[in-house]
Short mmCIF file of C-alpha atoms and ligand atoms in Angstrom, two decimals:
data_model
loop_
_atom_site.label_atom_id
_atom_site.label_comp_id
_atom_site.label_asym_id
_atom_site.label_seq_id
_atom_site.Cartn_x
_atom_site.Cartn_y
_atom_site.Cartn_z
CA MET A 1 -21.27 16.14 -33.88
CA ASP A 2 -22.10 19.62 -32.70
CA THR A 3 -23.41 20.73 -29.32
CA ASN A 4 -27.05 20.54 -30.33
CA GLU A 5 -26.66 17.03 -31.60
CA PHE A 6 -24.74 16.08 -28.48
CA ARG A 7 -27.53 17.46 -26.32
CA LYS A 8 -30.17 15.55 -28.29
CA HIS A 9 -28.32 12.23 -28.16
CA ALA A 10 -27.31 12.67 -24.55
CA HIS A 11 -30.97 13.02 -23.58
CA LEU A 12 -31.92 10.00 -25.68
CA ILE A 13 -29.16 7.93 -24.17
CA VAL A 14 -30.01 8.95 -20.62
CA ASP A 15 -33.62 7.93 -21.29
CA TRP A 16 -32.37 4.64 -22.64
CA MET A 17 -30.18 4.17 -19.55
CA ALA A 18 -33.11 4.76 -17.19
CA ASP A 19 -35.30 2.32 -19.16
CA TYR A 20 -32.50 -0.24 -19.25
CA LEU A 21 -31.95 -0.14 -15.51
CA GLU A 22 -35.69 -0.17 -14.83
CA ASN A 23 -36.23 -3.22 -17.05
CA ILE A 24 -32.93 -4.98 -16.48
CA GLU A 25 -34.63 -8.16 -15.29
CA ASN A 26 -36.02 -8.71 -18.79
CA TYR A 27 -32.52 -9.45 -20.09
CA PRO A 28 -30.82 -12.83 -19.63
CA VAL A 29 -28.43 -12.20 -16.71
CA LYS A 30 -25.50 -14.01 -18.33
CA ALA A 31 -24.73 -13.29 -21.97
CA ASN A 32 -25.60 -16.36 -23.99
CA VAL A 33 -23.39 -16.07 -27.07
CA GLU A 34 -20.83 -18.23 -28.82
CA PRO A 35 -17.16 -17.20 -29.08
CA ARG A 36 -16.64 -14.78 -32.04
CA GLN A 37 -20.40 -14.20 -32.37
CA ILE A 38 -20.00 -10.49 -31.65
CA TYR A 39 -16.65 -10.10 -33.41
CA ASP A 40 -17.96 -11.58 -36.67
CA GLN A 41 -20.82 -9.09 -36.77
CA LEU A 42 -18.39 -6.16 -36.73
CA PRO A 43 -16.92 -4.95 -40.04
CA PRO A 44 -13.26 -5.88 -40.55
CA SER A 45 -12.30 -2.26 -41.34
CA PRO A 46 -13.29 1.04 -39.72
CA PRO A 47 -15.69 3.37 -41.59
CA LYS A 48 -14.02 5.84 -43.96
CA SER A 49 -16.51 8.60 -43.31
CA GLY A 50 -18.43 9.41 -40.16
CA GLU A 51 -21.68 7.62 -39.35
CA SER A 52 -24.80 8.95 -37.68
CA MET A 53 -25.32 8.43 -33.96
CA GLU A 54 -28.66 6.81 -34.83
CA ASN A 55 -26.84 4.04 -36.71
CA ILE A 56 -24.14 3.64 -34.12
CA PHE A 57 -26.63 3.40 -31.29
CA ALA A 58 -28.82 0.98 -33.24
CA ASP A 59 -25.79 -1.31 -33.59
CA PHE A 60 -25.04 -0.96 -29.89
CA GLN A 61 -28.49 -2.36 -29.20
CA LYS A 62 -28.42 -5.00 -31.93
CA ILE A 63 -24.83 -6.28 -31.76
CA ILE A 64 -23.32 -5.31 -28.41
CA LEU A 65 -26.15 -5.68 -25.91
CA PRO A 66 -26.73 -9.41 -26.55
CA GLY A 67 -23.09 -10.00 -25.63
CA ILE A 68 -23.35 -8.15 -22.32
CA THR A 69 -23.69 -9.87 -18.97
CA HIS A 70 -25.97 -7.75 -16.85
CA TRP A 71 -23.98 -7.15 -13.69
CA GLN A 72 -26.53 -4.66 -12.40
CA SER A 73 -29.33 -7.22 -12.48
CA PRO A 74 -30.58 -8.12 -9.00
CA ASN A 75 -30.50 -11.73 -10.24
CA PHE A 76 -26.72 -11.52 -10.56
CA PHE A 77 -25.27 -13.74 -7.81
CA ALA A 78 -21.94 -14.59 -9.49
CA TYR A 79 -18.30 -13.83 -8.51
CA PHE A 80 -18.48 -10.70 -6.38
CA PRO A 81 -20.70 -7.88 -7.60
CA ALA A 82 -19.35 -4.86 -9.47
CA ASN A 83 -22.12 -2.65 -8.18
CA SER A 84 -23.21 0.69 -9.48
CA SER A 85 -25.99 2.99 -8.33
CA TYR A 86 -27.74 6.05 -9.73
CA PRO A 87 -25.54 8.65 -7.97
CA SER A 88 -22.43 6.77 -9.08
CA ILE A 89 -23.54 6.70 -12.72
CA LEU A 90 -24.23 10.43 -12.59
CA GLY A 91 -20.73 11.00 -11.21
CA GLU A 92 -19.22 8.91 -14.02
CA MET A 93 -21.13 10.92 -16.59
CA LEU A 94 -19.71 14.17 -15.24
CA THR A 95 -16.21 12.68 -15.06
CA ALA A 96 -16.54 11.82 -18.76
CA ALA A 97 -17.76 15.32 -19.58
CA LEU A 98 -14.93 17.02 -17.68
CA GLY A 99 -12.45 14.61 -19.24
CA ALA A 100 -9.80 15.76 -16.79
CA GLN A 101 -6.49 13.95 -16.43
CA CYS A 102 -5.81 14.13 -12.73
CA MET A 103 -2.18 13.00 -12.47
CA ILE A 104 -1.02 15.85 -10.22
CA TRP A 105 -2.61 18.61 -8.15
CA GLU A 106 -1.91 21.24 -10.83
CA THR A 107 -3.81 19.34 -13.49
CA SER A 108 -7.06 19.66 -11.49
CA PRO A 109 -6.70 20.78 -7.88
CA ALA A 110 -10.32 19.87 -7.06
CA ALA A 111 -9.82 16.27 -8.14
CA THR A 112 -6.83 15.85 -5.83
CA GLU A 113 -8.40 17.63 -2.89
CA LEU A 114 -11.73 15.88 -3.23
CA GLU A 115 -9.88 12.56 -3.35
CA GLU A 116 -7.97 13.42 -0.18
CA ARG A 117 -11.14 14.45 1.63
CA VAL A 118 -13.26 11.52 0.47
CA MET A 119 -10.52 9.02 1.35
CA ASN A 120 -10.39 10.54 4.83
CA TRP A 121 -14.15 10.11 5.08
CA LEU A 122 -13.82 6.48 4.02
CA LYS A 123 -11.03 5.88 6.51
CA GLU A 124 -13.26 7.14 9.29
CA MET A 125 -16.29 5.25 7.96
CA ILE A 126 -14.52 1.88 8.16
CA GLY A 127 -12.52 2.53 11.33
CA LEU A 128 -8.94 2.66 10.05
CA PRO A 129 -6.33 4.45 12.20
CA SER A 130 -6.54 8.23 11.73
CA ASN A 131 -2.83 8.61 10.88
CA TRP A 132 -3.15 6.43 7.75
CA GLU A 133 -3.57 7.99 4.31
CA GLY A 134 -5.61 6.86 1.35
CA VAL A 135 -5.49 7.01 -2.42
CA ILE A 136 -7.83 5.68 -5.09
CA GLN A 137 -6.33 3.00 -7.34
CA ASP A 138 -7.90 1.31 -10.33
CA SER A 139 -8.12 -2.11 -8.70
CA ALA A 140 -7.26 -4.17 -5.66
CA SER A 141 -4.62 -5.85 -7.82
CA SER A 142 -2.85 -2.50 -8.34
CA SER A 143 -3.20 -1.63 -4.66
CA THR A 144 -1.65 -4.93 -3.61
CA LEU A 145 1.14 -4.46 -6.15
CA ALA A 146 1.81 -0.99 -4.68
CA ALA A 147 1.95 -2.52 -1.18
CA ILE A 148 4.31 -5.32 -2.18
CA LEU A 149 6.63 -2.97 -4.09
CA SER A 150 6.71 -0.59 -1.11
CA ALA A 151 7.49 -3.47 1.24
CA ARG A 152 10.27 -4.57 -1.10
CA GLU A 153 11.79 -1.08 -1.28
CA LYS A 154 11.57 -0.52 2.44
CA ALA A 155 13.20 -3.90 3.13
CA SER A 156 16.06 -3.09 0.76
CA GLY A 157 16.70 0.26 2.42
CA TYR A 158 15.28 1.91 -0.71
CA THR A 159 18.13 0.67 -2.88
CA LEU A 160 16.42 -1.82 -5.14
CA ASN A 161 14.68 0.71 -7.37
CA ASP A 162 18.05 2.34 -8.02
CA GLN A 163 20.40 -0.60 -8.28
CA GLY A 164 18.17 -3.45 -9.27
CA TYR A 165 18.54 -6.89 -7.73
CA THR A 166 22.12 -7.69 -6.84
CA GLY A 167 21.49 -11.42 -6.53
CA LYS A 168 22.01 -11.33 -2.77
CA GLU A 169 18.38 -10.60 -1.87
CA LYS A 170 16.51 -13.60 -0.56
CA PHE A 171 13.11 -12.11 0.07
CA ARG A 172 10.05 -14.06 1.12
CA ILE A 173 6.36 -13.13 0.98
CA TYR A 174 3.50 -14.93 2.72
CA CYS A 175 -0.21 -15.42 2.19
CA SER A 176 -2.67 -18.25 2.76
CA THR A 177 -3.51 -20.97 0.26
CA GLU A 178 -6.88 -19.20 -0.16
CA THR A 179 -5.48 -15.76 -1.00
CA HIS A 180 -6.47 -14.04 -4.24
CA SER A 181 -4.31 -14.63 -7.32
CA SER A 182 -3.48 -10.90 -7.49
CA VAL A 183 -0.78 -11.63 -4.88
CA ASP A 184 0.88 -14.21 -7.17
CA LYS A 185 0.72 -11.65 -9.97
CA ALA A 186 2.22 -8.85 -7.86
CA VAL A 187 5.05 -11.12 -6.73
CA LYS A 188 5.79 -11.96 -10.36
CA ILE A 189 5.77 -8.31 -11.43
CA ALA A 190 7.93 -7.25 -8.47
CA GLY A 191 10.58 -9.72 -9.60
CA LEU A 192 10.49 -11.51 -6.28
CA GLY A 193 9.99 -14.94 -7.79
CA ARG A 194 6.87 -16.98 -7.25
CA GLY A 195 8.93 -19.60 -5.46
CA ASN A 196 9.41 -17.02 -2.72
CA LEU A 197 5.70 -16.68 -2.12
CA ARG A 198 4.95 -19.09 0.70
CA LYS A 199 1.34 -20.24 0.91
CA ILE A 200 0.34 -20.85 4.50
CA GLY A 201 -2.24 -23.49 5.42
CA VAL A 202 -5.76 -22.67 6.59
CA ASP A 203 -8.11 -23.89 9.32
CA ASN A 204 -11.55 -25.45 8.87
CA ALA A 205 -13.06 -22.05 8.14
CA TYR A 206 -10.43 -21.47 5.40
CA ALA A 207 -8.67 -18.75 7.44
CA MET A 208 -4.87 -18.51 7.65
CA ASN A 209 -3.28 -20.49 10.44
CA PRO A 210 -1.09 -17.95 12.31
CA GLU A 211 1.03 -20.62 14.03
CA ALA A 212 1.92 -22.08 10.64
CA LEU A 213 2.78 -18.57 9.44
CA GLU A 214 5.15 -17.97 12.31
CA GLN A 215 6.72 -21.40 11.85
CA GLN A 216 7.42 -20.65 8.18
CA ILE A 217 8.89 -17.23 9.03
CA VAL A 218 11.19 -18.76 11.66
CA ASN A 219 12.29 -21.47 9.22
CA ASP A 220 13.00 -18.92 6.52
CA LEU A 221 14.98 -16.68 8.87
CA SER A 222 17.14 -19.59 9.91
CA ASN A 223 17.83 -20.24 6.21
CA ASP A 224 18.95 -16.64 5.59
CA PHE A 225 15.77 -15.51 3.89
CA THR A 226 14.35 -12.06 4.67
CA PRO A 227 10.57 -12.09 5.21
CA ILE A 228 9.32 -8.79 3.75
CA CYS A 229 5.55 -8.96 3.45
CA VAL A 230 2.50 -10.88 4.62
CA VAL A 231 -0.80 -10.49 2.79
CA ALA A 232 -3.84 -11.30 4.94
CA SER A 233 -7.41 -11.39 3.65
CA LEU A 234 -10.70 -10.16 5.05
CA GLY A 235 -13.04 -12.15 2.86
CA THR A 236 -11.18 -14.54 0.58
CA THR A 237 -12.52 -14.82 -2.93
CA SER A 238 -13.50 -18.46 -2.77
CA SER A 239 -15.36 -18.65 0.54
CA THR A 240 -14.95 -15.15 2.13
CA ALA A 241 -12.81 -16.47 4.97
CA ILE A 242 -11.48 -13.94 7.49
CA ASP A 243 -7.80 -14.25 8.40
CA PRO A 244 -7.05 -13.52 12.10
CA ILE A 245 -5.59 -10.03 11.71
CA GLU A 246 -4.78 -9.44 15.38
CA LYS A 247 -2.55 -12.52 15.61
CA ILE A 248 -0.99 -12.03 12.20
CA ALA A 249 -0.30 -8.35 12.95
CA ALA A 250 1.46 -9.26 16.19
CA ILE A 251 3.69 -11.72 14.31
CA CYS A 252 4.48 -9.18 11.58
CA SER A 253 5.27 -6.51 14.12
CA HIS A 254 7.57 -8.85 16.04
CA TYR A 255 9.57 -9.81 12.93
CA HIS A 256 9.34 -6.34 11.28
CA ILE A 257 7.37 -7.53 8.27
CA TRP A 258 5.04 -5.34 6.18
CA LEU A 259 1.43 -6.47 6.67
CA HIS A 260 -0.93 -5.78 3.80
CA ILE A 261 -4.63 -6.52 4.24
CA ASP A 262 -6.71 -7.45 1.21
CA ALA A 263 -10.36 -6.73 2.02
CA ALA A 264 -11.40 -6.15 -1.59
CA TYR A 265 -14.94 -7.38 -1.05
CA GLY A 266 -15.32 -7.84 2.73
CA GLY A 267 -13.95 -4.40 3.64
CA THR A 268 -17.32 -2.81 2.97
CA ALA A 269 -18.73 -4.68 5.98
CA LEU A 270 -16.47 -2.52 8.19
CA LEU A 271 -19.04 0.23 7.69
CA LEU A 272 -20.95 -1.68 10.37
CA PRO A 273 -19.52 -1.44 13.90
CA GLU A 274 -20.30 -5.11 14.55
CA PHE A 275 -17.65 -6.06 11.94
CA ARG A 276 -14.85 -3.95 13.42
CA TYR A 277 -13.62 -6.99 15.36
CA MET A 278 -12.07 -8.07 12.03
CA ILE A 279 -9.48 -5.28 12.16
CA ARG A 280 -8.51 -5.49 15.81
CA GLY A 281 -4.75 -4.99 15.79
CA ILE A 282 -4.74 -2.99 12.55
CA GLU A 283 -2.47 -0.30 14.08
CA LEU A 284 0.31 -2.87 13.66
CA ALA A 285 -0.48 -3.40 9.96
CA ASP A 286 0.96 -1.32 7.11
CA SER A 287 -1.59 -1.15 4.32
CA PHE A 288 -5.18 -2.03 3.51
CA VAL A 289 -7.29 -2.21 0.37
CA PHE A 290 -11.01 -2.51 -0.25
CA ASN A 291 -13.05 -1.96 -3.39
CA PRO A 292 -16.00 0.43 -3.30
CA HIS A 293 -16.44 -0.88 -6.84
CA LYS A 294 -17.44 -4.25 -5.46
CA TRP A 295 -19.93 -3.90 -2.63
CA MET A 296 -20.20 -0.14 -2.10
CA PHE A 297 -22.37 0.81 -5.06
CA THR A 298 -19.65 2.74 -6.91
CA ASN A 299 -19.02 2.00 -10.58
CA PHE A 300 -15.89 0.08 -11.50
CA ASP A 301 -13.15 1.26 -11.17
CA CYS A 302 -12.65 2.55 -7.65
CA SER A 303 -10.30 0.78 -5.26
CA ALA A 304 -9.52 2.40 -1.90
CA PHE A 305 -5.92 1.88 -0.81
CA PHE A 306 -4.63 3.03 2.57
CA VAL A 307 -1.10 3.11 3.96
CA LYS A 308 0.39 3.86 7.33
CA ASP A 309 3.81 5.01 6.10
CA ARG A 310 3.16 7.35 3.24
CA GLU A 311 6.89 7.97 2.81
CA ALA A 312 7.49 4.31 2.01
CA LEU A 313 4.90 4.49 -0.74
CA LEU A 314 6.15 7.79 -2.15
CA ARG A 315 9.80 6.79 -2.09
CA THR A 316 8.83 3.69 -4.04
CA PHE A 317 6.87 5.40 -6.78
CA GLU A 318 8.16 8.99 -6.95
CA ILE A 319 9.47 10.30 -10.24
CA LEU A 320 10.28 13.90 -11.10
CA PRO A 321 11.05 14.71 -14.71
CA GLU A 322 11.55 18.39 -15.52
CA TYR A 323 8.16 18.72 -17.23
CA LEU A 324 6.35 17.66 -14.05
CA LYS A 325 8.15 20.05 -11.68
CA THR A 326 5.64 22.43 -10.09
CA ALA A 327 5.78 25.19 -7.50
CA THR A 328 3.18 23.45 -5.34
CA ARG A 329 5.21 20.26 -4.91
CA GLY A 330 5.37 19.19 -1.27
CA LYS A 331 2.39 21.36 -0.29
CA VAL A 332 -0.20 19.18 -1.96
CA ASN A 333 -0.66 15.54 -2.90
CA ASP A 334 0.54 14.58 -6.36
CA TYR A 335 -1.14 11.22 -6.70
CA ARG A 336 0.99 10.12 -9.63
CA ASP A 337 3.58 9.30 -6.92
CA TRP A 338 1.17 7.02 -5.04
CA GLY A 339 1.03 4.12 -7.48
CA VAL A 340 1.91 2.73 -10.88
CA GLN A 341 -0.09 4.99 -13.19
CA LEU A 342 0.89 8.52 -14.16
CA GLY A 343 -2.42 9.47 -15.75
CA ARG A 344 -5.42 9.21 -13.49
CA ARG A 345 -9.18 9.34 -13.95
CA PHE A 346 -11.27 11.61 -11.72
CA ARG A 347 -12.70 8.75 -9.66
CA ALA A 348 -13.31 10.60 -6.41
CA LEU A 349 -16.33 12.35 -7.90
CA LYS A 350 -18.57 9.29 -8.18
CA LEU A 351 -17.47 8.11 -4.73
CA TRP A 352 -18.40 11.52 -3.29
CA PHE A 353 -21.80 11.35 -4.99
CA VAL A 354 -22.41 7.85 -3.61
CA ILE A 355 -21.42 8.66 -0.03
CA ARG A 356 -23.43 11.89 0.00
CA ASN A 357 -26.52 10.54 -1.71
CA PHE A 358 -26.77 7.35 0.38
CA GLY A 359 -25.34 8.88 3.54
CA VAL A 360 -23.42 6.61 5.87
CA GLU A 361 -26.69 5.31 7.33
CA GLY A 362 -28.10 4.59 3.88
CA LEU A 363 -25.01 2.56 3.01
CA GLN A 364 -25.18 0.71 6.32
CA GLU A 365 -28.84 -0.08 5.79
CA LYS A 366 -28.24 -1.62 2.38
CA ILE A 367 -25.29 -3.67 3.56
CA ARG A 368 -27.29 -4.93 6.54
CA LEU A 369 -30.10 -5.93 4.22
CA HIS A 370 -27.65 -7.93 2.11
CA LEU A 371 -26.14 -9.56 5.18
CA ASN A 372 -29.61 -10.51 6.44
CA LEU A 373 -30.51 -11.97 3.06
CA GLY A 374 -27.27 -13.95 3.16
CA GLN A 375 -28.19 -15.46 6.54
CA TYR A 376 -31.72 -16.09 5.28
CA PHE A 377 -30.44 -17.99 2.23
CA ALA A 378 -27.94 -19.92 4.35
CA GLY A 379 -30.90 -20.93 6.54
CA LEU A 380 -32.86 -22.18 3.52
CA VAL A 381 -29.90 -24.31 2.43
CA ASN A 382 -29.29 -25.59 5.93
CA ASP A 383 -32.91 -26.59 6.50
CA HIS A 384 -33.20 -28.51 3.23
CA PRO A 385 -32.37 -32.24 3.51
CA ASP A 386 -30.90 -32.35 -0.02
CA PHE A 387 -28.52 -29.36 0.25
CA GLU A 388 -25.55 -28.56 2.46
CA LEU A 389 -23.47 -25.53 3.37
CA LEU A 390 -19.75 -25.99 2.67
CA ALA A 391 -18.29 -22.97 4.50
CA PRO A 392 -19.24 -20.48 7.20
CA VAL A 393 -21.17 -17.42 5.97
CA PRO A 394 -19.58 -14.34 7.58
CA PHE A 395 -20.76 -11.99 4.79
CA THR A 396 -23.15 -12.61 1.92
CA ASN A 397 -21.42 -15.37 -0.05
CA ILE A 398 -23.08 -18.72 0.50
CA CYS A 399 -20.98 -21.74 -0.45
CA PHE A 400 -23.22 -24.77 -0.82
CA ARG A 401 -24.01 -27.81 -2.89
CA TYR A 402 -26.79 -30.14 -3.84
CA LYS A 403 -26.38 -33.42 -2.00
CA PRO A 404 -29.45 -35.57 -2.52
CA GLN A 405 -29.94 -38.23 0.12
CA GLY A 406 -28.28 -41.47 -0.85
CA VAL A 407 -25.71 -39.97 -3.22
CA ILE A 408 -22.28 -40.15 -1.61
CA ASN A 409 -19.85 -40.71 -4.49
CA PRO A 410 -17.68 -37.53 -4.60
CA ASP A 411 -17.34 -37.49 -8.40
CA GLU A 412 -21.04 -37.96 -8.87
CA LEU A 413 -21.80 -35.10 -6.47
CA ASN A 414 -19.30 -32.84 -8.25
CA ASN A 415 -20.82 -33.70 -11.58
CA LEU A 416 -24.40 -33.15 -10.36
CA ASN A 417 -23.52 -29.69 -9.08
CA GLU A 418 -21.69 -28.71 -12.23
CA VAL A 419 -24.71 -29.70 -14.32
CA LEU A 420 -27.00 -27.84 -11.94
CA LEU A 421 -24.92 -24.66 -12.23
CA ASN A 422 -24.89 -24.83 -16.02
CA LYS A 423 -28.66 -25.33 -16.15
CA LEU A 424 -29.25 -22.41 -13.77
CA ASN A 425 -27.08 -20.07 -15.81
CA GLN A 426 -28.45 -21.20 -19.18
CA SER A 427 -31.92 -20.26 -17.97
CA GLY A 428 -30.90 -16.60 -18.14
CA LYS A 429 -32.90 -15.99 -14.97
CA VAL A 430 -30.01 -16.11 -12.50
CA TYR A 431 -26.24 -16.17 -12.64
CA LEU A 432 -24.11 -18.00 -10.05
CA THR A 433 -20.50 -19.13 -10.21
CA HIS A 434 -18.57 -21.89 -8.48
CA THR A 435 -15.41 -22.69 -6.59
CA ARG A 436 -13.80 -25.82 -5.18
CA LEU A 437 -13.54 -26.33 -1.44
CA LYS A 438 -11.58 -29.42 -0.33
CA SER A 439 -11.97 -30.68 -3.91
CA ARG A 440 -15.77 -30.44 -3.68
CA TYR A 441 -17.48 -28.61 -6.53
CA THR A 442 -19.12 -25.73 -4.68
CA LEU A 443 -21.83 -23.31 -5.79
CA ARG A 444 -21.29 -19.72 -4.69
CA MET A 445 -24.35 -17.53 -4.23
CA VAL A 446 -23.29 -13.94 -3.56
CA ILE A 447 -26.24 -11.81 -2.45
CA ALA A 448 -24.87 -8.28 -2.69
CA GLN A 449 -26.15 -6.67 -5.87
CA THR A 450 -27.29 -3.09 -5.25
CA ASN A 451 -30.99 -3.78 -5.84
CA VAL A 452 -31.38 -7.37 -4.67
CA THR A 453 -34.42 -8.09 -2.46
CA GLN A 454 -35.81 -11.14 -0.69
CA GLU A 455 -38.08 -11.73 -3.66
CA HIS A 456 -35.04 -12.27 -5.92
CA VAL A 457 -33.48 -14.61 -3.40
CA ASP A 458 -36.71 -16.60 -3.03
CA LYS A 459 -37.07 -16.91 -6.80
CA ALA A 460 -33.46 -18.06 -7.16
CA TRP A 461 -33.87 -20.64 -4.40
CA ALA A 462 -37.09 -21.96 -5.95
CA MET A 463 -35.26 -22.38 -9.25
CA ILE A 464 -32.29 -24.08 -7.64
CA CYS A 465 -34.59 -26.56 -5.89
CA GLU A 466 -36.66 -27.16 -9.01
CA LEU A 467 -33.71 -27.74 -11.35
CA ALA A 468 -31.90 -29.85 -8.76
CA GLY A 469 -34.99 -32.04 -8.38
CA ALA A 470 -35.15 -32.51 -12.13
C1 PLP B 1 -11.86 -9.23 -6.35
C2 PLP B 1 -10.71 -9.44 -5.47
C3 PLP B 1 -9.43 -8.98 -5.83
C4 PLP B 1 -9.15 -8.35 -7.16
O1 PLP B 1 -9.82 -7.15 -7.31
P1 PLP B 1 -9.53 -6.21 -8.57
O2 PLP B 1 -10.02 -4.88 -8.11
O3 PLP B 1 -10.34 -6.77 -9.68
O4 PLP B 1 -8.08 -6.25 -8.86
C5 PLP B 1 -8.42 -9.13 -4.92
N1 PLP B 1 -8.61 -9.72 -3.74
C6 PLP B 1 -9.81 -10.20 -3.36
C7 PLP B 1 -9.98 -10.84 -2.03
C8 PLP B 1 -10.90 -10.07 -4.23
O5 PLP B 1 -12.09 -10.55 -3.86
#
């Protein structure tokens, strides 16, 4: 392909992209294909000679698109969103064109310095302490892994990376029973042993019980374990519960334990001053992650990770082979030392585009709209005699179920709701997912897609009522 051809196809593809996003509601939200249906349409061997872009793009439309779930549809109410927005897409396009590998300052000073500046903006936007520092990671999972590894190194006096486990370490990590599975994964990878991850019980709102946490820490200390890290959540994945940070932070500070806060989805709400109560006591915490790639309209991947003690992070991840020695070392940030990856995408660009194009007020306005729609939908559920809410609604995830009058058998109710969910999703008109709360099959309706409006919520509710009635 030469430049002229590139130009031609780029214009065609951009036109296709605009049409796609404009007409996204015409596609079934959830891909409705059988396993291997896409794979079997693809030739077993790669082409020997090059093919035309026309043919390749035709196959994209014919073979690939039917197997895509349309996450940018405003009828997408599943999981948590992975939102994009026009400015973010434009940023991603430029990142692809530059094709820069931003592992250290020298390999693209602007990428490093923009990242530093934009992370400082974000820190201020969500009310984190001004002496913390931020870095963009690929995912909340990676951010949490970085936090747990840093806590481990700090607790070992920075000896573990050098010497490996001696067999004497008896480290313990804590989170609630509702905490995201990325903590289990990080504990496995860090070699801490899943048996040393203590899952603390929750209250009626599914938030961590701080008294139970302290009890477990005291027990462990008296059995010669060393508590090294607590992971608290602002918005658990199942029901978006909010762990009591102020109390947990006081406990961690008292026992000298690293406190990591996982706010992957809920952290975006901190853009609104009325949500700042969630991080009261954060000065006593050590690290924090939230994903602009979930609810802040920035294409996956873009996870914002902040730490109080940058030295702990750097001492954990720093490497310095001869070929990466530079004269600017120490004067600038070399982000390869701030996490697992060496190579890094230029992710700050799309985040910069998003923040500038929306403006802080524009972001706040959209988030408020989503929060209002969440309360509106919760009201609809609450007022209907045949439905019930199953958890508080602090953000925009509504946990509910169909409970027709007269049906009380738990298995029957679970079954009814599972059938209802399958019917809803098979319709192609909406996409919701489920969880289990106190062994009850629970529908989750997350109203946070970039372009969702009350009309979409009303249509979804009408469908839910109609299919439930049938
Ligand atoms: C989504 C989510 C994660 C995982 O996020 P990734 O960026 O996909 O790793 C972690 N914690 C919580 C609370 C989440 O909601």
